[in-house]
Coordinates of C-alpha atoms in Angstrom, one line a residue:
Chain A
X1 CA 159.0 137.4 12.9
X2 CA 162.1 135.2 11.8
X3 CA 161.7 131.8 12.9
X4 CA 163.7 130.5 16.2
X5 CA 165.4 127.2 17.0
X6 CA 164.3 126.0 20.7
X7 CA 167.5 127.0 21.6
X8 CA 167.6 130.3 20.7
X9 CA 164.8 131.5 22.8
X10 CA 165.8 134.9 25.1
X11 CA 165.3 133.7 28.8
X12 CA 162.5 135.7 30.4
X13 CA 161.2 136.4 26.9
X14 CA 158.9 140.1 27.3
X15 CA 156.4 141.0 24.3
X16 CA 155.0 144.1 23.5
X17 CA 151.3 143.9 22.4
X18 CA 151.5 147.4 21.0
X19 CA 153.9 149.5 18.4
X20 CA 154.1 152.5 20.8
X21 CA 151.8 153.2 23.6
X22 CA 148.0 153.2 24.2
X23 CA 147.3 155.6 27.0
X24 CA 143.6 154.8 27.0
X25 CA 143.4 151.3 26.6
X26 CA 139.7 150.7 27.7
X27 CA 138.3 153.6 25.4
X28 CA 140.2 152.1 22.6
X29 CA 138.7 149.5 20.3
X30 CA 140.5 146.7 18.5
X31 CA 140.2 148.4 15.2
X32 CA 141.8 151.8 16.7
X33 CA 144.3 149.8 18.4
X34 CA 147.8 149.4 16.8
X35 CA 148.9 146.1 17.3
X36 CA 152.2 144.8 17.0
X37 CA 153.5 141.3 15.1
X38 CA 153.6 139.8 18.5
X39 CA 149.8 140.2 19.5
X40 CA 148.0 136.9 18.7
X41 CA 145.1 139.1 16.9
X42 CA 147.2 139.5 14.1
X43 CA 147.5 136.0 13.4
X44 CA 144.5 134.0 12.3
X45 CA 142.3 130.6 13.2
X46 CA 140.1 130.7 10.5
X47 CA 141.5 127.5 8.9
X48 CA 140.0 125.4 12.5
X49 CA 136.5 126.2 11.3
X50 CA 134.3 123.6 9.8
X51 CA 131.3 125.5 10.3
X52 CA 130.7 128.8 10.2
X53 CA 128.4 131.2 11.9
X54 CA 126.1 133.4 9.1
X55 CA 124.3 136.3 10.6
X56 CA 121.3 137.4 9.7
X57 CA 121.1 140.8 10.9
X58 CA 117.2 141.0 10.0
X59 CA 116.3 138.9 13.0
X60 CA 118.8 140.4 15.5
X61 CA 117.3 141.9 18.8
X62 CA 120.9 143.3 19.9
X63 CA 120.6 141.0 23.0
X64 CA 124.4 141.0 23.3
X65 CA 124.0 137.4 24.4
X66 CA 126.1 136.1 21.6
X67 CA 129.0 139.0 22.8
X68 CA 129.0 137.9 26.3
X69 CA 129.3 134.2 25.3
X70 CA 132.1 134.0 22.8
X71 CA 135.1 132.8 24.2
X72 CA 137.0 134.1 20.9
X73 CA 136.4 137.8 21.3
X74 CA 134.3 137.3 17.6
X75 CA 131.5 139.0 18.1
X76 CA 132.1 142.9 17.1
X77 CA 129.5 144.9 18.7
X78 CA 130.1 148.9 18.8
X79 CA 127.8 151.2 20.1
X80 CA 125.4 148.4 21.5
X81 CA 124.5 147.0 18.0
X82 CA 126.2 143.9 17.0
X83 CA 127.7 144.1 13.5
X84 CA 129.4 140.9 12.6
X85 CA 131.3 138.2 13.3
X86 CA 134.8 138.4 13.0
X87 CA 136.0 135.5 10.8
X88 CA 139.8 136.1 11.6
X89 CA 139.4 134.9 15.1
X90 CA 136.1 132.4 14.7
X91 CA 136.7 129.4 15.7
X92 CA 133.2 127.8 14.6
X93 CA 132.7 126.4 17.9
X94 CA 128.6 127.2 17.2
X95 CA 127.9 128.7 21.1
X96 CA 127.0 132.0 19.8
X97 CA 124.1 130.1 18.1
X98 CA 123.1 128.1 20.7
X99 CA 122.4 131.4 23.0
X100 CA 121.0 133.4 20.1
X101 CA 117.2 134.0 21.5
X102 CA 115.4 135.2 18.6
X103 CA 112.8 132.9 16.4
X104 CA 114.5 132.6 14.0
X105 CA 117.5 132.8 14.7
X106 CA 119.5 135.4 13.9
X107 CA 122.8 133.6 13.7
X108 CA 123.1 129.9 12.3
X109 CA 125.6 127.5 11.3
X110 CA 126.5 126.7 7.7
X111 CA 129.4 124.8 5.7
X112 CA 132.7 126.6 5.8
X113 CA 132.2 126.4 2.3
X114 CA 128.8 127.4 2.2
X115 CA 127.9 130.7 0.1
X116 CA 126.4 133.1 2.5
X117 CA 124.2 135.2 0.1
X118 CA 122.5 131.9 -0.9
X119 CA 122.2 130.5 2.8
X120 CA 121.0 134.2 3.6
X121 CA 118.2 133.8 0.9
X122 CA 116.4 130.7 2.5
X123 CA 117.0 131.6 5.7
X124 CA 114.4 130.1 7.6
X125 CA 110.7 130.8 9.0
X126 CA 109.5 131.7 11.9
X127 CA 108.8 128.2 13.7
X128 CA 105.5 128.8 15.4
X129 CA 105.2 125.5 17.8
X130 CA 108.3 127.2 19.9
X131 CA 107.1 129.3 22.4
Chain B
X1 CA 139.9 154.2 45.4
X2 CA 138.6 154.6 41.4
X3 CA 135.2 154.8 40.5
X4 CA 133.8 151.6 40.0
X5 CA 132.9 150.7 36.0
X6 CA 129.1 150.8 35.9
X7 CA 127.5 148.0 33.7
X8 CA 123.5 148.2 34.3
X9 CA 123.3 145.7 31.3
X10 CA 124.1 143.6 28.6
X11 CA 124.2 146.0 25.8
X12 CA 125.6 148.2 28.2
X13 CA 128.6 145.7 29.2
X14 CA 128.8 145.5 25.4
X15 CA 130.6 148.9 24.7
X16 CA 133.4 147.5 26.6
X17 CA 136.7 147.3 24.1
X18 CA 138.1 143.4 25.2
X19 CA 141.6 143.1 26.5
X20 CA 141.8 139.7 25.5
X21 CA 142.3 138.9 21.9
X22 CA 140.9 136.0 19.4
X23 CA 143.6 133.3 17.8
X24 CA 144.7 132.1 21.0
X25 CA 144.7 128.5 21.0
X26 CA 142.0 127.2 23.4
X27 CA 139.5 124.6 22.7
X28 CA 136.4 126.1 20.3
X29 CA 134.1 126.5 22.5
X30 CA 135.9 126.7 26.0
X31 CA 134.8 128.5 28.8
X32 CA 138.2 129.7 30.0
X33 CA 138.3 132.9 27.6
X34 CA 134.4 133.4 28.3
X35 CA 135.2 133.8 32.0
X36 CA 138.7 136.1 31.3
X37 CA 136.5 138.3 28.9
X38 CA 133.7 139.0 31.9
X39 CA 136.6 140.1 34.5
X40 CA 138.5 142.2 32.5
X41 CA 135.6 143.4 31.3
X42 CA 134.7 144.4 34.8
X43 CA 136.7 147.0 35.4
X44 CA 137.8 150.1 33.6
X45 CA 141.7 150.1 36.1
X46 CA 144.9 149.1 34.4
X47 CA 145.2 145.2 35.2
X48 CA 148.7 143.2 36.4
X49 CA 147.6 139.8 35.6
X50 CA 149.6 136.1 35.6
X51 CA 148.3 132.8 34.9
X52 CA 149.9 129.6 36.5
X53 CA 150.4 126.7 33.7
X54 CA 147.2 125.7 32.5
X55 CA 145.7 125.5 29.1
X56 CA 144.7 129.0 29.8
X57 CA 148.5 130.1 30.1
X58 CA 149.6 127.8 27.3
X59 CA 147.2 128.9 25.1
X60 CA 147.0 132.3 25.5
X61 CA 151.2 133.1 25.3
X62 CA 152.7 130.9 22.4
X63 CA 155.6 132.2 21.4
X64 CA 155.8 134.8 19.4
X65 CA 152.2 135.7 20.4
X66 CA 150.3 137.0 23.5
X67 CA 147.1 137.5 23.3
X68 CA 146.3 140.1 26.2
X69 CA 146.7 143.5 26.3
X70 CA 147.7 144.2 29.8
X71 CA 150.6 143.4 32.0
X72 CA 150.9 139.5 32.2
X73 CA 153.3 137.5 33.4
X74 CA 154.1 133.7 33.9
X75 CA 156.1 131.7 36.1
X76 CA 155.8 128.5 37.1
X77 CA 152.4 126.1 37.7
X78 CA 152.4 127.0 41.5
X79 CA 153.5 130.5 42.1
X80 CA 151.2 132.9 39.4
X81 CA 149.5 134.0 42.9
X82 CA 153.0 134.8 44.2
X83 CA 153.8 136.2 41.1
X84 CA 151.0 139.3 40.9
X85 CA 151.3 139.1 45.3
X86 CA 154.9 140.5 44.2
X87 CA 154.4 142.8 42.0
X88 CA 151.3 144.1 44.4
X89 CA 154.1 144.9 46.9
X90 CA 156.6 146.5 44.3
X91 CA 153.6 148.8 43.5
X92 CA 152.7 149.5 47.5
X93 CA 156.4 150.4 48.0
X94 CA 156.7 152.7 45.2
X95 CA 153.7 154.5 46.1
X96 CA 154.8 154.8 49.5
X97 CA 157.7 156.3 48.6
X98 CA 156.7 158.4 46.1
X99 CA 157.9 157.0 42.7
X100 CA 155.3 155.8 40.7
X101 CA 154.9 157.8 37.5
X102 CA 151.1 157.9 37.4
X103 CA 150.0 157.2 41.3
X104 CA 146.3 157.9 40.5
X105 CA 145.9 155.2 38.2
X106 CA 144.8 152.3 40.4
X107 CA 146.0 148.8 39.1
X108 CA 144.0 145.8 39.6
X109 CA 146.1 142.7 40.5
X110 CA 144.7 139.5 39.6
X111 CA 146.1 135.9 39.3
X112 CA 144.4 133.2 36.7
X113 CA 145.1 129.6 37.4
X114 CA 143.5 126.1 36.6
X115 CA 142.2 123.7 39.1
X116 CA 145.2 122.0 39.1
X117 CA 147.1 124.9 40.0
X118 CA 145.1 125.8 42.9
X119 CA 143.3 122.9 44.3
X120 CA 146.9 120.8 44.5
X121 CA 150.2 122.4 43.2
X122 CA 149.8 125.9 44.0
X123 CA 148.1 125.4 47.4
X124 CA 150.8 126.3 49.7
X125 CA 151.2 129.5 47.7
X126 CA 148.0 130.8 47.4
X127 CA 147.5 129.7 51.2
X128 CA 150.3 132.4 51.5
X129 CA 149.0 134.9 50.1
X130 CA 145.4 134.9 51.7
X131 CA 147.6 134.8 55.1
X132 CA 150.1 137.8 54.2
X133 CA 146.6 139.9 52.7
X134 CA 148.1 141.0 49.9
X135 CA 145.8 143.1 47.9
X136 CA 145.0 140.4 45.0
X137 CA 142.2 138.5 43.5
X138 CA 143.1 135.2 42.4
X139 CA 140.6 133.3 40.2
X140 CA 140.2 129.1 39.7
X141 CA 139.2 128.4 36.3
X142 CA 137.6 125.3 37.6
X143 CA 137.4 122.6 35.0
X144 CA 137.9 119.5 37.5
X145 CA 140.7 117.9 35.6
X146 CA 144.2 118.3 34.2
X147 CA 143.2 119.7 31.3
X148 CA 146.4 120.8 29.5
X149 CA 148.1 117.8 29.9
X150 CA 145.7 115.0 28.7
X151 CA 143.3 114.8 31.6
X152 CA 144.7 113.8 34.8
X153 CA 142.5 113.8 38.4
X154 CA 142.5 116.6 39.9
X155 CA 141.2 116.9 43.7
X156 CA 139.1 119.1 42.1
X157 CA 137.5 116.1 40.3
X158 CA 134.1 114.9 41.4
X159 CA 133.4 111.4 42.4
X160 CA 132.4 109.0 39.8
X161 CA 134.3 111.0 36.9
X162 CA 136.4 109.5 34.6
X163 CA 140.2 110.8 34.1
X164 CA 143.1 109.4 32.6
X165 CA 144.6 108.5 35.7
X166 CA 141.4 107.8 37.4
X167 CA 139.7 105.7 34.9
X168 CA 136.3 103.9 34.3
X169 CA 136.5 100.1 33.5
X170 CA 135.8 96.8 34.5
X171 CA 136.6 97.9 38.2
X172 CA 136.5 100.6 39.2
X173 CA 133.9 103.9 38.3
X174 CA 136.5 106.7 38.2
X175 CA 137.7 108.7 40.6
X176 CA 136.5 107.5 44.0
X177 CA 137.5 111.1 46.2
X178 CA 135.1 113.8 46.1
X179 CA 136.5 116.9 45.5
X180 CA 138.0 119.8 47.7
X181 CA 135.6 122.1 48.9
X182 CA 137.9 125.1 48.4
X183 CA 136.4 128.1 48.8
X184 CA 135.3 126.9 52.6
X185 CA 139.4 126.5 53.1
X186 CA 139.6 129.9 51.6
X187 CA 137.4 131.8 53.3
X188 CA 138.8 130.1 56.3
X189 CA 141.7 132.5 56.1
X190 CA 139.3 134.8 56.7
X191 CA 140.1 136.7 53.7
X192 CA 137.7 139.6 52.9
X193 CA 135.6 137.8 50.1
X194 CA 135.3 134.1 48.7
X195 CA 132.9 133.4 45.8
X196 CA 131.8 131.1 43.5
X197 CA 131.0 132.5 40.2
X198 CA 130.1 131.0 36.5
X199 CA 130.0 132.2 32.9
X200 CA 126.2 131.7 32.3
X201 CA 125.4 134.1 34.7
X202 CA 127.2 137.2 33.7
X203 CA 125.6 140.0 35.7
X204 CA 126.2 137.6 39.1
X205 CA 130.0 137.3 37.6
X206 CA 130.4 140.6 37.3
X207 CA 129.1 142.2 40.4
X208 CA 130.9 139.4 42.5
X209 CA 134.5 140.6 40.7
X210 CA 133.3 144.1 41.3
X211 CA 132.9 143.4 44.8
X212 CA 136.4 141.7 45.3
X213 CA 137.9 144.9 43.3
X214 CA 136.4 147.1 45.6
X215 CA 137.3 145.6 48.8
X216 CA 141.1 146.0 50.5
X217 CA 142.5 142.3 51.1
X218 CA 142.8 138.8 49.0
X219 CA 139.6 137.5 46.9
X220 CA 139.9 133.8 46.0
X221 CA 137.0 133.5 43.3
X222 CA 136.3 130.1 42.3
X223 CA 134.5 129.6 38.9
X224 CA 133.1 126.7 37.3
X225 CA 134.5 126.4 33.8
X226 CA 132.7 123.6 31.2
X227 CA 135.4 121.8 29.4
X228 CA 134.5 120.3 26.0
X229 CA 137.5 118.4 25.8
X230 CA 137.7 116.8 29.2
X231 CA 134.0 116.9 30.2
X232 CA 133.0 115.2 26.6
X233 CA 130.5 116.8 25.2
X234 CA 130.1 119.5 22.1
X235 CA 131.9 122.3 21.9
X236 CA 128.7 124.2 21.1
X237 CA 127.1 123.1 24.2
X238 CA 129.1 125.2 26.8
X239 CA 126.5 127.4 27.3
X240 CA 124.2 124.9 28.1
X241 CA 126.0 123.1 30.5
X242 CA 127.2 125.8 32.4
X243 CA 123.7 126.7 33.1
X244 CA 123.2 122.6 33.9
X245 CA 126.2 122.6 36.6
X246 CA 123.9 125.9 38.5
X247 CA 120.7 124.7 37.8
X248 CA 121.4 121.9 39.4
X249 CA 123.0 123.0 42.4
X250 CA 126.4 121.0 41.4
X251 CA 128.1 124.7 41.5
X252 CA 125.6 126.5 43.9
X253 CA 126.4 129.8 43.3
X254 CA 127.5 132.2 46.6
X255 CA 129.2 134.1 48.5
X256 CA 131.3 134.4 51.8
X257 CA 132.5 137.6 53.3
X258 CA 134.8 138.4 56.0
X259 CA 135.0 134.2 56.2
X260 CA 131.7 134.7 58.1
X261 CA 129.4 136.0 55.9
X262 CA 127.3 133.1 53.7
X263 CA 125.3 135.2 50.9
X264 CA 123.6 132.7 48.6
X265 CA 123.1 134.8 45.2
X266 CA 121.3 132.8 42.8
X267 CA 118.7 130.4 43.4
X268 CA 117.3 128.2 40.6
X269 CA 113.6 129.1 39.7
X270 CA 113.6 125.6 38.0
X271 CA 115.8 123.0 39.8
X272 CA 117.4 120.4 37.5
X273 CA 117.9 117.0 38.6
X274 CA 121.9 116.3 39.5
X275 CA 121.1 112.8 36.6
X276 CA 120.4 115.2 33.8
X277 CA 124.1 117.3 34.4
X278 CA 125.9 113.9 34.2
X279 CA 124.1 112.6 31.7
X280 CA 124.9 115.4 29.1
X281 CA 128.8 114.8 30.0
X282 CA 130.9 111.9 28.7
X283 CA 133.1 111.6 31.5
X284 CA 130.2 110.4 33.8
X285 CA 128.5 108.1 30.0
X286 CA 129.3 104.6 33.0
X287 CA 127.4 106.0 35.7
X288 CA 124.2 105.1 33.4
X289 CA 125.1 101.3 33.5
X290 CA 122.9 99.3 36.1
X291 CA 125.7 98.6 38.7
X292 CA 126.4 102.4 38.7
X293 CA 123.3 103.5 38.8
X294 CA 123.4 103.8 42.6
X295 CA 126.4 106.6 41.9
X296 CA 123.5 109.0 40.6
X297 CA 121.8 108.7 43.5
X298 CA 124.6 109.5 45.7
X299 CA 125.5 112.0 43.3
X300 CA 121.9 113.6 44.0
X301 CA 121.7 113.3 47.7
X302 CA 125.7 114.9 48.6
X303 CA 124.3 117.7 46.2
X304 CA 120.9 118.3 48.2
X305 CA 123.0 118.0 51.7
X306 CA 125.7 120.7 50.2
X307 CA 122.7 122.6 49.5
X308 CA 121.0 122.6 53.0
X309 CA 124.4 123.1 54.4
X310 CA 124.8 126.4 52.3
X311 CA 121.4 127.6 53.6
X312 CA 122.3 126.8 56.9
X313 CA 125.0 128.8 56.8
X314 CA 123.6 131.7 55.3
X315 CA 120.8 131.8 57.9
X316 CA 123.3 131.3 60.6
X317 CA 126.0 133.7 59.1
X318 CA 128.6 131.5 60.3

């Protein structure tokens, strides 16, 4: 996308989210989908992170919880398993932690910098006194 | 009229591809794109959707990038429920006369706009459109404040909140006005369904935007929205506070049909006291000093009698 001077803006400006047409939009996940340069999930937010979310997929229940509650569409779940987080679009705002049921917890917060093999390694016990 | 999208449960509701996308530029943590993803999410129909100005629309549509995946459009702060209202007649007309390419497919029509775009600026408009029963659902991402523009009152604000033009200090303790109880003006259009809804409770979200998809007439839906930025508190804590504001009865959680109708659809097992809400918000951190302390329990007491008033209604069905 070239850049634009403020004054160089088309009046009623239309974007098209696709390169060609998706008949079937709501059988159609994002990784299916072909997205043009003007849909904001080719761009990226990684760099607003400070923490990061780690997932621990030994401890995951497949609650959904952490789905339902991202406001940054992050959480790729396909066939009712959750996979991943997508670190594209993360935003490291930490809610997905904070409604993650499981003890331990299956997602946690680290260091954008942290090394997640290592954090994955001491991940930590069960903590008995919570009910 | 299409077959409803059945979502029994969470893992269910899970399958559902988003029509919202990541990288917009909202808040980390806001409950804006939390409620968007649950009602689009809702329904399986093509979707005509605007947003008045609000962070949601600023955020969402930066030039060069949109970040939904159905039919949106933007105007001006006052008229997004005018906007989708307009393009529900367009599509009634065609149909009627026969010139819609695909006439089976059944678009949904609904408007997204802030507090600030519904409570004050966009009043008149969305009065309009309840009136003239066009066949839309608007939605009030209801964050008390000017938001988008640095925090402003609202007459969504609550009493005893601090805003940038309603500020805490020597003399005064915020905003003195309590806020607009809009879904009672609303529903006194007698508009088909009225509702308040929040993000922490999915399932009640979702079935309550079912409902207003299913019925023939305007929905005014009004839901609570937690906003780390103007509500002070930590972006991870959304969650939390959302289930604070309807545990506490702050954002009692019903609904009205036919204008008549009171249905109260979720009703704390464990009630939280109104002190605890405020307290784990910044904009209310003066309230806690000993001269305000009175505010609390006035705070307390408007939310009990808001409560009984509810109930009354409900058993009334007035």
């Amino acid at each position: 996308m070239a850049n634009k001077g403020w004054d160089e803006f088309e009046i009623g400006a239309m974007l098209r989210t696709f390169n060609g047409k998706i008949d079937d939009i709501v059988g159609t996940h994002q990784e299916n989908r072909a997205y043009s340069e003007n849909s904001s999930f080719v761009a990226s937010v990684a760099d607003w992170r400070i923490n990061k979310p780690v997932f621990n997929k030994d401890f995951c229940i497949d609650c959904q919880f952490c789905w339902v509650y991202c406001p940054d569409v992050s959480i790729i779940s396909r066939d009712k398993k959750m996979i991943g987080v997508d670190m594209d679009h993360c935003k490291g705002c930490g809610v997905c932690v904070e409604v993650c049921p499981t003890n331990p917890k299956s997602l946690l917060m680290f260091p954008e910098k942290a090394d997640e093999e290592t954090e994955l390694a001491a991940w930590p016990a069960k903590n008995e006194e919570k009910k | 009229m299409s077959e409803m999208k059945k979502i029994k449960n969470l893992k269910e509701f899970s399958t559902s591809a988003d029509r919202f996308e990541g990288a917009n530029l909202l808040c980390p943590g806001c409950a804006h794109s939390i409620i968007v993803r649950e009602v689009l999410n809702a329904t399986n129909d093509d979707l005509i959707l605007s947003a008045s100005t609000g962070c949601l629309e600023v955020c969402t549509a930066v030039y060069p990038y949109t970040s939904w995946d159905a039919s949106w459009i933007h105007i001006g702060f006052e008229n997004g429920s005018t906007a989708v209202a307009g393009a529900e007649t367009m599509y009634k007309a065609l149909k009627k006369k026969g010139r819609l390419k695909q006439p089976e497919r059944n678009p949904k029509f609904v408007s997204f706009a802030g507090d600030g775009a519904s409570y004050d600026i966009g009043f008149q408009w969305i009065s309009g459109c309840m009136e003239r029963g066009h066949n839309i659902m608007h939605i009030v991402l209801d964050n008390e404040v000017y938001a988008n523009t640095g925090g402003q009152r609202s007459s969504s604000t609550p009493i005893g909140s601090s805003a940038t033009t309603s500020p805490e200090g020597r003399r005064s303790y915020g905003e003195k006005r309590n806020k607009k109880d809009m879904i009672s003006i609303m529903a006194s259009h007698h508009i088909p369904y009225a509702a308040q809804v929040a993000p922490n409770k999915w399932k009640d979200l979702v079935k309550k935007i079912q409902h207003g998809f299913s019925v023939d007439g305007p929905v005014f839906i009004n839901a609570v929205s937690p906003c780390t930025t103007e509500w002070k508190f930590d972006p991870k804590d959304t969650m939390h506070l959302a289930d604070l504001a309807t545990d506490s009865l702050v954002f009692p959680l019903y609904e009205i049909i036919d204008g008549h109708e009171l249905n109260i659809t979720y009703r704390p097992k464990d009630l939280v006291p109104v002190e605890e809400y405020l307290a784990a918000q910044g904009r209310f951190k003066h309230l806690f000093k000993d001269e305000y302390k009175y505010l609390i329990k006035e705070w307390q007491e408007r939310v009990d009698a808001n409560w009984a008033y509810l109930n009354r209604r409900e058993e009334a069905r007035v």
